[in-house]
Short mmCIF file of C-alpha atoms and ligand atoms in Angstrom, two decimals:
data_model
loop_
_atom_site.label_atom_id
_atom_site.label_comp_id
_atom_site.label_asym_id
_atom_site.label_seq_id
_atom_site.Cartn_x
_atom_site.Cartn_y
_atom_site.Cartn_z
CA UNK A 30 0.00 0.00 0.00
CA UNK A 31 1.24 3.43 -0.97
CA UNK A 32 2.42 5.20 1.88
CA UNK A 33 0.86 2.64 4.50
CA UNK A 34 2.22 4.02 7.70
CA UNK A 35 -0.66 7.06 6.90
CA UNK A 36 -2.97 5.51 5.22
CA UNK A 37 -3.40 2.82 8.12
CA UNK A 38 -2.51 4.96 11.13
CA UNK A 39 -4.66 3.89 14.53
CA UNK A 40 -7.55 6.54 14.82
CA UNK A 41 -6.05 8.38 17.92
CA UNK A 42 -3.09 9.07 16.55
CA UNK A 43 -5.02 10.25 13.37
CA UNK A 44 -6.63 12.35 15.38
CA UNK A 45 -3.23 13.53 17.02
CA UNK A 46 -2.70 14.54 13.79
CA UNK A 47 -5.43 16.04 12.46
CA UNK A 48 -5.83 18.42 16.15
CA UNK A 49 -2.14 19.57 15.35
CA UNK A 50 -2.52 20.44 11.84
CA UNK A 51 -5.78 22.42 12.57
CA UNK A 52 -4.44 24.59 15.47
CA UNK A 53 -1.80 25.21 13.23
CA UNK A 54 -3.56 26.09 10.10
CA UNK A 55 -5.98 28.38 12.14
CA UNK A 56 -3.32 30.43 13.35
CA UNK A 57 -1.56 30.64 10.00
CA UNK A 58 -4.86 31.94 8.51
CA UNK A 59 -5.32 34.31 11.69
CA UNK A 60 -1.59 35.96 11.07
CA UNK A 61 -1.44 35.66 7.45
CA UNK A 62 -4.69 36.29 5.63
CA UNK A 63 -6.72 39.77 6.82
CA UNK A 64 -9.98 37.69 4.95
CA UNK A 65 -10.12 34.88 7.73
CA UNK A 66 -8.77 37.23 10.64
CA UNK A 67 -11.77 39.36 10.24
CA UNK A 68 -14.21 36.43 9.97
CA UNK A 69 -12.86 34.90 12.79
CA UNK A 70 -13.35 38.14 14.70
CA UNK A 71 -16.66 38.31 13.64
CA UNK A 72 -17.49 35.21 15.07
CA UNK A 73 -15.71 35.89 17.96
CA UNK A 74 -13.06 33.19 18.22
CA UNK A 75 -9.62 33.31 18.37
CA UNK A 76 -6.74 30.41 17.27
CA UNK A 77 -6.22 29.65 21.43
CA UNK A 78 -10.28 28.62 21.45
CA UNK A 79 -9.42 25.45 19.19
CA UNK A 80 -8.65 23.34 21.38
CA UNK A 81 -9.90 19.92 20.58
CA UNK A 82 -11.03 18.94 17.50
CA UNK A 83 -14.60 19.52 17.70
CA UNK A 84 -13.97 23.14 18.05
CA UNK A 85 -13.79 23.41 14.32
CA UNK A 86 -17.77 23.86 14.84
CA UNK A 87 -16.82 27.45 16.37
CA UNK A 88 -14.92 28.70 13.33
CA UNK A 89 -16.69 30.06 10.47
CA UNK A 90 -17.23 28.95 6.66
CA UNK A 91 -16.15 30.18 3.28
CA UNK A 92 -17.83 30.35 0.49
CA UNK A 93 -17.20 29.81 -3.31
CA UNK A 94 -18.73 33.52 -2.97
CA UNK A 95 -16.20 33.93 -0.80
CA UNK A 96 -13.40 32.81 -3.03
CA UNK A 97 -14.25 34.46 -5.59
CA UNK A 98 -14.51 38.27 -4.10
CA UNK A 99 -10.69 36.83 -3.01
CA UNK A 100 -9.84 36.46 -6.41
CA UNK A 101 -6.85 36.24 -7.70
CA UNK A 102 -4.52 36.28 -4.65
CA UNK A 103 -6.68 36.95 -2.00
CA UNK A 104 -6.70 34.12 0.07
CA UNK A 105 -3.38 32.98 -0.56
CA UNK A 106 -1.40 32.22 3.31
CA UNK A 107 1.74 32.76 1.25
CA UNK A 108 4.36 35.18 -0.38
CA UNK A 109 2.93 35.20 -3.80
CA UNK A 110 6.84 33.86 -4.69
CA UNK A 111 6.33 30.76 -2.75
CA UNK A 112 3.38 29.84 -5.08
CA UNK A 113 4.81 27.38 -7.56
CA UNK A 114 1.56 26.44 -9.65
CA UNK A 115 -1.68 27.67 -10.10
CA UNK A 116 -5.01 25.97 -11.22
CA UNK A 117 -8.25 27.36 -11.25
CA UNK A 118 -12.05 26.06 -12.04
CA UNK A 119 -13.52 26.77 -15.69
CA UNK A 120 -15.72 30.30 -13.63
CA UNK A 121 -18.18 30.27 -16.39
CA UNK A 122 -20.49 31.05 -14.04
CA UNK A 123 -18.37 34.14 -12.47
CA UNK A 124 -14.91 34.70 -11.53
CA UNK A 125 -12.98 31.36 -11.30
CA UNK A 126 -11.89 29.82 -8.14
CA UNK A 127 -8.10 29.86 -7.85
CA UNK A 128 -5.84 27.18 -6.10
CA UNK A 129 -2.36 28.25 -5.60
CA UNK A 130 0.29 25.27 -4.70
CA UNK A 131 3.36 25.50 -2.67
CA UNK A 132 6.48 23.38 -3.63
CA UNK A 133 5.24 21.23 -0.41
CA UNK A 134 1.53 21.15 -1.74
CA UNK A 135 2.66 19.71 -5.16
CA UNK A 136 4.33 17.11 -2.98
CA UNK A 137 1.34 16.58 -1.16
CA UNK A 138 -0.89 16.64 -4.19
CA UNK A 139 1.97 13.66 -5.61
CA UNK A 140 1.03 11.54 -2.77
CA UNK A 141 -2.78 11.98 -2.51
CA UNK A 142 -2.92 11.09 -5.75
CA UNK A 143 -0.76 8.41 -5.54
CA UNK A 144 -2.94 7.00 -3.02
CA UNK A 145 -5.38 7.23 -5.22
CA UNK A 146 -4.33 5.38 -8.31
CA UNK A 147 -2.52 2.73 -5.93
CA UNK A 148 -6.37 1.70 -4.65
CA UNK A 149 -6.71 0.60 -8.12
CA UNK A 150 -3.74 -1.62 -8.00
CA UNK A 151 -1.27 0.98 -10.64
CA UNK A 152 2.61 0.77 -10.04
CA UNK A 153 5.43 0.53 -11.90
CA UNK A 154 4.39 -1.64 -15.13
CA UNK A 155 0.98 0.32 -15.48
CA UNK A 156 0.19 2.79 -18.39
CA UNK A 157 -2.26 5.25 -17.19
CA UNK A 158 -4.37 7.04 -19.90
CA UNK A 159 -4.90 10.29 -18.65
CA UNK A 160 -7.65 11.67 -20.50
CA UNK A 161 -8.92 14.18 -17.83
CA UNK A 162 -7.87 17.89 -19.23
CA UNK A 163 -4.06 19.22 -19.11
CA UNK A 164 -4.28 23.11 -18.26
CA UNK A 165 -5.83 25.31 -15.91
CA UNK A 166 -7.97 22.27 -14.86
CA UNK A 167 -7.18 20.69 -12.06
CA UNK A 168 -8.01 16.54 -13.15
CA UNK A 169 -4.99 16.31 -16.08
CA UNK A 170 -2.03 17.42 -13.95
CA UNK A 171 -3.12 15.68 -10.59
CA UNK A 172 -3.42 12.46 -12.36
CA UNK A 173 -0.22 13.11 -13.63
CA UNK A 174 1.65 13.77 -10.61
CA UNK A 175 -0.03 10.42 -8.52
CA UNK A 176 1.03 8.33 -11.39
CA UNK A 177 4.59 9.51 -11.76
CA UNK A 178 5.22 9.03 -7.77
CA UNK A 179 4.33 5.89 -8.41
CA UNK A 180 6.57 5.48 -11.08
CA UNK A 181 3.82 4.27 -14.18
CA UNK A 182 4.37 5.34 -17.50
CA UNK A 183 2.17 8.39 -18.16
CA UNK A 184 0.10 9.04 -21.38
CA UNK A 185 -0.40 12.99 -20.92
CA UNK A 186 -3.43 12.86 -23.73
CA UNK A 187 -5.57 15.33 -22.08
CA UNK A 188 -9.32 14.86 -23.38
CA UNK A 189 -11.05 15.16 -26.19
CA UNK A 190 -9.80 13.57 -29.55
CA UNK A 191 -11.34 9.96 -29.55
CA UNK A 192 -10.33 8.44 -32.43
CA UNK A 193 -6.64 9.23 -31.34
CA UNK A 194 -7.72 7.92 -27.50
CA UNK A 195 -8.63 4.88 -29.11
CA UNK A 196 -5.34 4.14 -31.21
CA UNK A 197 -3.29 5.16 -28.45
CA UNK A 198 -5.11 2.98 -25.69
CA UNK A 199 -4.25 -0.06 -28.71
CA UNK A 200 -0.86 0.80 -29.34
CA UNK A 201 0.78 1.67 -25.75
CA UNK A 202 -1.47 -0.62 -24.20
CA UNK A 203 -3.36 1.08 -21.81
CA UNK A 204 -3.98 -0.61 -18.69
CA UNK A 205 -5.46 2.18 -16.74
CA UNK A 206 -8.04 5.11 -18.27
CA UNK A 207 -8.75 8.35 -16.44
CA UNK A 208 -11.11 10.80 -17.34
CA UNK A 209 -14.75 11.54 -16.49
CA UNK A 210 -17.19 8.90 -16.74
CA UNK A 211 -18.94 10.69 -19.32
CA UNK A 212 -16.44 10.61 -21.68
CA UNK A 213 -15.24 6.72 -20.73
CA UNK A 214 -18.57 6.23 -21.90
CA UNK A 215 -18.34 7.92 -25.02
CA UNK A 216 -14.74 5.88 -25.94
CA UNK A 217 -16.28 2.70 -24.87
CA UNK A 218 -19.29 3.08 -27.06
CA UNK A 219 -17.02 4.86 -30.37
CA UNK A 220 -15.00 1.64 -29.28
CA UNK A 221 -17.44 -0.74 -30.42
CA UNK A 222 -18.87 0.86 -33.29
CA UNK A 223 -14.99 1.02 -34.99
CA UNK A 224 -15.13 -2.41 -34.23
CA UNK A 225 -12.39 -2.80 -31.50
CA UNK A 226 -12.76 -5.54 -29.06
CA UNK A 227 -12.65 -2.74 -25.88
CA UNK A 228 -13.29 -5.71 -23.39
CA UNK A 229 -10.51 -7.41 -24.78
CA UNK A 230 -7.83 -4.34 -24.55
CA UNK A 231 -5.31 -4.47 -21.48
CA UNK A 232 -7.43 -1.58 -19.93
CA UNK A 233 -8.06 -2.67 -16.63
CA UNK A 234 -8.48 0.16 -14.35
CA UNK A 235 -10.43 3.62 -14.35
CA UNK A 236 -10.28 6.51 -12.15
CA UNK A 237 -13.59 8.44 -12.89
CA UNK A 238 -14.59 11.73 -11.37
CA UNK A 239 -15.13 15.53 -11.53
CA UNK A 240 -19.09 14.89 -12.36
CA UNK A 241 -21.44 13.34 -10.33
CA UNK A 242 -22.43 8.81 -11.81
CA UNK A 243 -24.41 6.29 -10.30
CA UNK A 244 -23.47 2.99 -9.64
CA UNK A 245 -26.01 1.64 -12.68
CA UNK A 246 -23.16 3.68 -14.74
CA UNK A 247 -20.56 1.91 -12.90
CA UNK A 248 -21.44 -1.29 -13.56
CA UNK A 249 -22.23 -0.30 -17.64
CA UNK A 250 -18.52 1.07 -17.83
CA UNK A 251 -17.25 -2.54 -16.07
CA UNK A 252 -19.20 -4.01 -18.58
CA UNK A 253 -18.54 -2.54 -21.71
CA UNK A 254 -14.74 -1.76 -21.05
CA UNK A 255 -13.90 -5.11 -18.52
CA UNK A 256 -12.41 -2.90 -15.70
CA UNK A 257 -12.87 -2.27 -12.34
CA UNK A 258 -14.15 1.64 -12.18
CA UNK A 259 -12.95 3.44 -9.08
CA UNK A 260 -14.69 7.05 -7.86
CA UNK A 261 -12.92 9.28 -7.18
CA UNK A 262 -13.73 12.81 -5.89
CA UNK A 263 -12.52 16.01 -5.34
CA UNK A 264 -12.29 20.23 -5.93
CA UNK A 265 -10.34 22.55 -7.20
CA UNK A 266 -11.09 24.45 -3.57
CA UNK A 267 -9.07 21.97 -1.50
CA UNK A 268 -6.48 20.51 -4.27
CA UNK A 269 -8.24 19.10 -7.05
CA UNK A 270 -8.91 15.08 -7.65
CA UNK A 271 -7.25 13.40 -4.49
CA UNK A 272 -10.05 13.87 -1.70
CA UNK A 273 -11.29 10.97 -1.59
CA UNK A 274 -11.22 7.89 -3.37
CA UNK A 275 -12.34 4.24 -3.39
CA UNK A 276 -10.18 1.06 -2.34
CA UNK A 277 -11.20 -2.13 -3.67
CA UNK A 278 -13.94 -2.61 -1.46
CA UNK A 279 -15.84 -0.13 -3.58
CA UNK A 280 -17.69 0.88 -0.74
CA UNK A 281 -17.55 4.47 0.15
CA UNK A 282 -14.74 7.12 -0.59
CA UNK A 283 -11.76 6.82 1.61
CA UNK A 284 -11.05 10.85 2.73
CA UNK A 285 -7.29 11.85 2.98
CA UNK A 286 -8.26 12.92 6.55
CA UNK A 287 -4.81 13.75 7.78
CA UNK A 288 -4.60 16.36 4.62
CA UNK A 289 -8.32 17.03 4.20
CA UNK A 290 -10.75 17.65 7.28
CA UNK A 291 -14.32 16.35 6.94
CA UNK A 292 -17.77 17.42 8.15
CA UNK A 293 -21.30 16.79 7.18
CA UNK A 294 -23.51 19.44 8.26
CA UNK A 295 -27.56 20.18 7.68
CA UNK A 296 -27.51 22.55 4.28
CA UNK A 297 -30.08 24.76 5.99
CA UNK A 298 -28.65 25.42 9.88
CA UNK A 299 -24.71 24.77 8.77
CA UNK A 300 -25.11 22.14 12.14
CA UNK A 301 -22.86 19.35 12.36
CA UNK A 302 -24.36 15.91 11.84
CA UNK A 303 -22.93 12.80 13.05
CA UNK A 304 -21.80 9.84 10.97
CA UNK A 305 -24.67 8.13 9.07
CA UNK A 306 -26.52 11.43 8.55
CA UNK A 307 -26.96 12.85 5.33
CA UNK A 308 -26.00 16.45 4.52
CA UNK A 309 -23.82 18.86 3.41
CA UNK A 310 -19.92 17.92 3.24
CA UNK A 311 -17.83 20.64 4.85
CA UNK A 312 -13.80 20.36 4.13
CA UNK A 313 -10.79 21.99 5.80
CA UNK A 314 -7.44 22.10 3.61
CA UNK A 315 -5.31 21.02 7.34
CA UNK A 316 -2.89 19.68 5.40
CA UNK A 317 -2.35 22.82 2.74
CA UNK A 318 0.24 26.03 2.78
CA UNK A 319 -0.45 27.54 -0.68
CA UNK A 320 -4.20 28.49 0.02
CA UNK A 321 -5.55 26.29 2.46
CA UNK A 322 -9.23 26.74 2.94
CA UNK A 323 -11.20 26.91 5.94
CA UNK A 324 -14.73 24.76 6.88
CA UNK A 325 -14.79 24.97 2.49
CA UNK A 326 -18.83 24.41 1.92
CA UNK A 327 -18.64 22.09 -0.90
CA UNK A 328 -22.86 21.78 -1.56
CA UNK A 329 -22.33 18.15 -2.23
CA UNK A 330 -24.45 15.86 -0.57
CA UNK A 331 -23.14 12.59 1.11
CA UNK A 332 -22.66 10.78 4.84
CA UNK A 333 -19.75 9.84 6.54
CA UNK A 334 -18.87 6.43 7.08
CA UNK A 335 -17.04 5.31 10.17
CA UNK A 336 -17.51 1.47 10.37
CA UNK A 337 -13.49 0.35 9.69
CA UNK A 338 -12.94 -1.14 6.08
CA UNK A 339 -12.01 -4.57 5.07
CA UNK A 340 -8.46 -3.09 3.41
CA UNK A 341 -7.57 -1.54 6.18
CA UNK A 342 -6.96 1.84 5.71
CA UNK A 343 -8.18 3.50 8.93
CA UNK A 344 -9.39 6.82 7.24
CA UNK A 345 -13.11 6.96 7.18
CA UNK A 346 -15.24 6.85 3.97
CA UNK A 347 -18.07 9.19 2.32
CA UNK A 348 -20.71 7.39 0.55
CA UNK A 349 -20.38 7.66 -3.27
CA UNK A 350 -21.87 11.53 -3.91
CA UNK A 351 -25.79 11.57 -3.96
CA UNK A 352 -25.53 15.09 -6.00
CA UNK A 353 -25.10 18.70 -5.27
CA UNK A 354 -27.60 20.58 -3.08
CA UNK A 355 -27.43 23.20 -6.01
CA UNK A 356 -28.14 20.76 -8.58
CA UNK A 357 -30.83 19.05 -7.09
CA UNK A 358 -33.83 20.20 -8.72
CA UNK A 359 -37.62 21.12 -7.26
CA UNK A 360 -40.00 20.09 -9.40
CA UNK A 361 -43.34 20.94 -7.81
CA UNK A 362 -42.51 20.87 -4.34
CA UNK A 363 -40.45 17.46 -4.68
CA UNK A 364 -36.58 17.19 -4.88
CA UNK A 365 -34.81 15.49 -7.48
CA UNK A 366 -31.04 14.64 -8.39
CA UNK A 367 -30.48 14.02 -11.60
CA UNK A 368 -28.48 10.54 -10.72
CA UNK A 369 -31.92 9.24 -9.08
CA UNK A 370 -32.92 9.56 -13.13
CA UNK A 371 -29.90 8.12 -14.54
CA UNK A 372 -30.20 4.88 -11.74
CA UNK A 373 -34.03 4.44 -13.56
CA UNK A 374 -32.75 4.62 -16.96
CA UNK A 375 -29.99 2.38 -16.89
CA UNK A 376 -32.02 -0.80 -15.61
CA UNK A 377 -34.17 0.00 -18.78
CA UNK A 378 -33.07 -2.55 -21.65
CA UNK A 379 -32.95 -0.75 -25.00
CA UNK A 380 -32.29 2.89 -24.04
CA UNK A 381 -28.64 4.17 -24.03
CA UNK A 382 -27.04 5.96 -21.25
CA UNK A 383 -27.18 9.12 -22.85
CA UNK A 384 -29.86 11.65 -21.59
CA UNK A 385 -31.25 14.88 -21.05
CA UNK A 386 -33.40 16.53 -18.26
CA UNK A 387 -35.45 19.22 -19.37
CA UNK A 388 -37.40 21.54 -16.94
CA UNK A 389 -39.78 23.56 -17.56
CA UNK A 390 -42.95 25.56 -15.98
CA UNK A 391 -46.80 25.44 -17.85
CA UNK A 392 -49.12 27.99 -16.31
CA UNK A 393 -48.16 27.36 -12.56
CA UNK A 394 -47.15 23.86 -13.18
CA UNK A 395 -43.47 22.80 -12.93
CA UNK A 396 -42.86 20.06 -16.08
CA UNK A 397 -40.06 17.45 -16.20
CA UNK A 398 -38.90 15.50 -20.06
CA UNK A 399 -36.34 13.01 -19.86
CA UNK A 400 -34.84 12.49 -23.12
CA UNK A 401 -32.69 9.56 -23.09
CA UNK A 402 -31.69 8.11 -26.44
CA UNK A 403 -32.63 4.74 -27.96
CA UNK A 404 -30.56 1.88 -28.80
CA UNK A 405 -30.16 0.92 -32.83
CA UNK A 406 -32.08 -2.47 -32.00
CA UNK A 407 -35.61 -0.26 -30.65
CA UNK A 408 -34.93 2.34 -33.16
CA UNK A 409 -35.43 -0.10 -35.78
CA UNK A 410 -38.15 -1.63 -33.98
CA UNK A 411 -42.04 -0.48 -34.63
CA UNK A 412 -43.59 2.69 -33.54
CA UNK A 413 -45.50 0.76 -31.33
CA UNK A 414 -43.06 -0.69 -29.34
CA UNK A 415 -41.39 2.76 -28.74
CA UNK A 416 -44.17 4.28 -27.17
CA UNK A 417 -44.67 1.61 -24.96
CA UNK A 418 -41.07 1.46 -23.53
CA UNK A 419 -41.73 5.60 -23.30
CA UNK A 420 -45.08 4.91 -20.90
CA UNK A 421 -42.78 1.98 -19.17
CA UNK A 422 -40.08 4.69 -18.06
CA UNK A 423 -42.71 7.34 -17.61
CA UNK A 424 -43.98 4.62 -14.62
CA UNK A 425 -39.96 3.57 -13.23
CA UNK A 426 -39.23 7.56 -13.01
CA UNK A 427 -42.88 8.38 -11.09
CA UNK A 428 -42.13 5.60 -8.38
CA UNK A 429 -38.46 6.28 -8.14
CA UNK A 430 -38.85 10.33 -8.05
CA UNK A 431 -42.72 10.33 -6.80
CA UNK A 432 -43.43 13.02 -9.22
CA UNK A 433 -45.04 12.49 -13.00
CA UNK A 434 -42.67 13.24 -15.73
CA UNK A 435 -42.85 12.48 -19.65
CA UNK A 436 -40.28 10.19 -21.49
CA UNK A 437 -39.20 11.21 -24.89
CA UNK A 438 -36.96 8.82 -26.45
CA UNK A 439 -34.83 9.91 -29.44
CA UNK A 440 -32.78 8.50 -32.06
CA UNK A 441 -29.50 7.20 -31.40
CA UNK A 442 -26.46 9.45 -31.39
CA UNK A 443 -28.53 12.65 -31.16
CA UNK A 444 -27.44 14.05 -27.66
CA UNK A 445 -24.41 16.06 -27.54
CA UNK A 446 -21.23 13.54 -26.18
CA UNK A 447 -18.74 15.19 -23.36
CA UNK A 448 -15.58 15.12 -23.30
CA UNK A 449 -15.13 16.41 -19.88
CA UNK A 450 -18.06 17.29 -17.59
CA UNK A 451 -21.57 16.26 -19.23
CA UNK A 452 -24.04 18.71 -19.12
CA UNK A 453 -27.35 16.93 -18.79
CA UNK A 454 -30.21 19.21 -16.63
CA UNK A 455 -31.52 22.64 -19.07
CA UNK A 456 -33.65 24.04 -16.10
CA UNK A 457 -35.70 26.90 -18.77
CA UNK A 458 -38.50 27.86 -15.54
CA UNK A 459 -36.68 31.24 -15.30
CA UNK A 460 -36.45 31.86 -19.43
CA UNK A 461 -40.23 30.70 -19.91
CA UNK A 462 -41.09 33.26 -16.93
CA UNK A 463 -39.64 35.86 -18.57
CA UNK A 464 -40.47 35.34 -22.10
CA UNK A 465 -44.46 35.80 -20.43
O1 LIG B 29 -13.65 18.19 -10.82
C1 LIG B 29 -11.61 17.84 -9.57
C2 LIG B 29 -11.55 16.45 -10.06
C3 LIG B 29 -10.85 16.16 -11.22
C4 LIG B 29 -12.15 15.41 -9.35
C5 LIG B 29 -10.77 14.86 -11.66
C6 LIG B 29 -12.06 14.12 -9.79
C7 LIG B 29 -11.37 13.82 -10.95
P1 LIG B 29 -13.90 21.03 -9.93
O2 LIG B 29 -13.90 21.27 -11.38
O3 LIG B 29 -13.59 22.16 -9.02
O4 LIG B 29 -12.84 19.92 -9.56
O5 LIG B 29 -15.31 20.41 -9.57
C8 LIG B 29 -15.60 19.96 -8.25
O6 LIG B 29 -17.19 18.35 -9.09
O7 LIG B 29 -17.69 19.82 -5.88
C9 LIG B 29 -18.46 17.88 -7.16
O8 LIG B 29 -19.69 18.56 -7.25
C10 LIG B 29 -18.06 17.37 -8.54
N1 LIG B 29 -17.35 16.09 -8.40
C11 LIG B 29 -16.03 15.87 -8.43
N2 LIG B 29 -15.76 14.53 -8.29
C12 LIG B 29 -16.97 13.92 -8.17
C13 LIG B 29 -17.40 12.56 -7.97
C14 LIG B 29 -12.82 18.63 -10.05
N3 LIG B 29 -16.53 11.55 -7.91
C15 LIG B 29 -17.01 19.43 -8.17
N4 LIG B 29 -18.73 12.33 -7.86
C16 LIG B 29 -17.34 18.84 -6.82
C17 LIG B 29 -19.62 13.34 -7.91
C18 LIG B 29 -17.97 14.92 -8.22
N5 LIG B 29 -19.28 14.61 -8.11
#
């Protein structure tokens, strides 16, 4: 096991640890950075009140709102000459959130990430894929560090580009593929219709992440590319991938707890909840110099699993990521993730697991169309048959999501592929407002 004297450290010294780091980082953000020493003023606590580890509660969160008024340097705990590297997200929804790395970050990042790609068995005689995006984004180069501490031959393909994904996974013999799962769905599929035997490749191994995918998506990519498909989870906010990640037990998300901090708290009151309860995860960079961030509100949903795990790593899990809180959508009155739709649709013989959620409001009412693309055997089939596969979905989604939506299937190969995060939900209740 990559670094094993960490990874399987008894739970009180882990917590040893985890107290030490946090007193530390809390007065490093007090000293350093006038943005936390004025929050923590305002909330009236000072680095001497953390005293145990359950004081975290007392300190206050940050925002994305929050890192973005801090943009570009403003949250740095660092001479802006110790930063090394700098990633940031995509911000195509405002100013992007920026990640600066220390020389002792990148090392950091190295070994996360090597913990990472080691649950998946990768070492020395593996050839890892990377097909996650080289650049500002965070997936290509953390992928890239993990796999060269662990001394694999690296494939820095970055994404997109299938046809050349394909002839390169032949030729160097892949034997692991990382990228979202998305887009390993997309190869997979352009695979097979090229006529390459993608079951029978070396590929062995995937690392998927940066979107949220069920485990009915899981066990299509096993199928389709015989691997094992690993989760893997994290944000450019803490570090990038190399959060959390699954072992072979495939149950749960092991959290780099003596780097990364975890909390689950209720979405609405910012409480803490205890194990088992669902909410809000809450992460603390303890672990971080560059621009370590504090009680980080992430808005996705999970639990926290303590029950110890059968590979012994000591570090306790989060369930697999049930969706974001400001994802999930309200159709009249009643929640809904979009991976509760993609669980119904892939049990559904004939349909493909490409899809489309469509919201939208009539008069007063809120109205939900799931397009989700046929397979070439239905497509051929008669009208008849279509329709009633539609009504058969229309009755999976209204007892899995409680509400009444409307199934449109469409012909294969008509909704738009991803190569990096798919975008699947077109929520049009504000445009059709306005256009009234
Ligand atoms: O997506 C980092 C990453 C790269 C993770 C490669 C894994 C692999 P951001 O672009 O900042 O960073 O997006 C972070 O993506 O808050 C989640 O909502 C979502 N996300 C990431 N991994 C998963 C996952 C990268 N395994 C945001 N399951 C997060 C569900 C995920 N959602």
């Amino acid at each position: 096991m990559w670094n094993e004297q960490v990874q399987t450290m008894p739970r009180s010294e882990l917590a040893a640890v985890q107290l030490a780091r946090l007193k530390d980082l809390v007065a490093r953000l007090h000293e350093r950075v006038p943005f936390y020493r004025a929050r923590m003023d305002a909330s009236g606590v000072t680095p001497a009140d953390i005293r145990t580890l359950e004081d975290i509660a007392r300190l206050p969160f940050t925002s994305k709102a929050d890192m973005r008024e801090g943009y570009p340097f403003g949250l740095f705990a660092v001479e802006p000459s110790e930063i090394v590297e700098v990633h940031m997200s995509s911000g195509t929804t405002g100013k992007p959130v920026v990640d600066g790395y220390t020389a002792r970050d990148l090392e950091v990042w190295s070994d996360v990430m090597a913990r990472t790609l080691d649950m998946g068995g990768v070492g020395q005689d593996d050839v890892v894929q990377n097909a996650y995006g080289y650049g500002l984004f965070t997936g290509g180069f953390g992928v890239h560090y993990g796999a060269r501490a662990l001394g694999a031959t690296v494939l820095p393909i970055s994404s997109g580009n299938t046809l050349r994904q394909l002839q390169v996974m032949q030729d160097f013999r892949s034997t692991a593929l990382t990228c979202t799962p998305s887009y390993a769905m997309f190869m997979a599929e352009h695979g097979r219709d090229l006529g390459i035997d993608m079951v029978g490749l070396p590929l062995r191994v995937g690392f998927f992440g940066a979107e949220p995918w069920s485990e009915a998506m899981r066990a299509e990519l096993e199928a389709k590319l015989g691997i094992r498909a690993h989760d893997i989870y994290g944000l450019t906010e803490l570090i990038g991938p190399g959060v959390a990640a699954e072992c072979p037990e495939q149950d749960g998300l092991h959290v780099f707890e003596d780097v990364f901090y975890p909390e689950i708290v209720d979405p609405r009151t910012g409480t803490p909840l205890p194990a088992g309860a669902q909410g809000e995860l809450v992460l603390t960079a303890i672990g971080r110099e560059g621009s370590p961030v504090l009680r980080y509100r992430t808005h996705d949903i999970t639990y926290l699993m303590d029950a110890p795990c059968a590979c012994g790593r000591t570090s306790r899990r989060i369930h697999r990521l049930m969706g974001r809180n400001d994802d999930m959508l309200i159709i009249r009155g009643v929640n809904v993730f979009p991976q509760q739709v993609e669980e119904v649709l892939l049990r559904i013989q004939g349909v493909e697991p490409h899809y489309r959620l469509l919201v939208d409001r009539e008069g007063a009412l809120d109205t939900l169309t799931v397009e989700v693309e046929m397979g070439e055997a239905l497509f051929s089939d008669e009208v008849r048959a279509i329709i009633a596969l539609e009504r058969r979905i229309e009755a999976e989604l209204h007892s899995a999501l409680g509400i009444q939506a409307t199934c449109a299937l469409v012909n294969p190969r008509t909704i738009e592929r991803s190569e990096g995060k798919a975008r699947r939900v077109f929520d049009r209740r504000e445009v059709t407002t306005h256009a009234r």
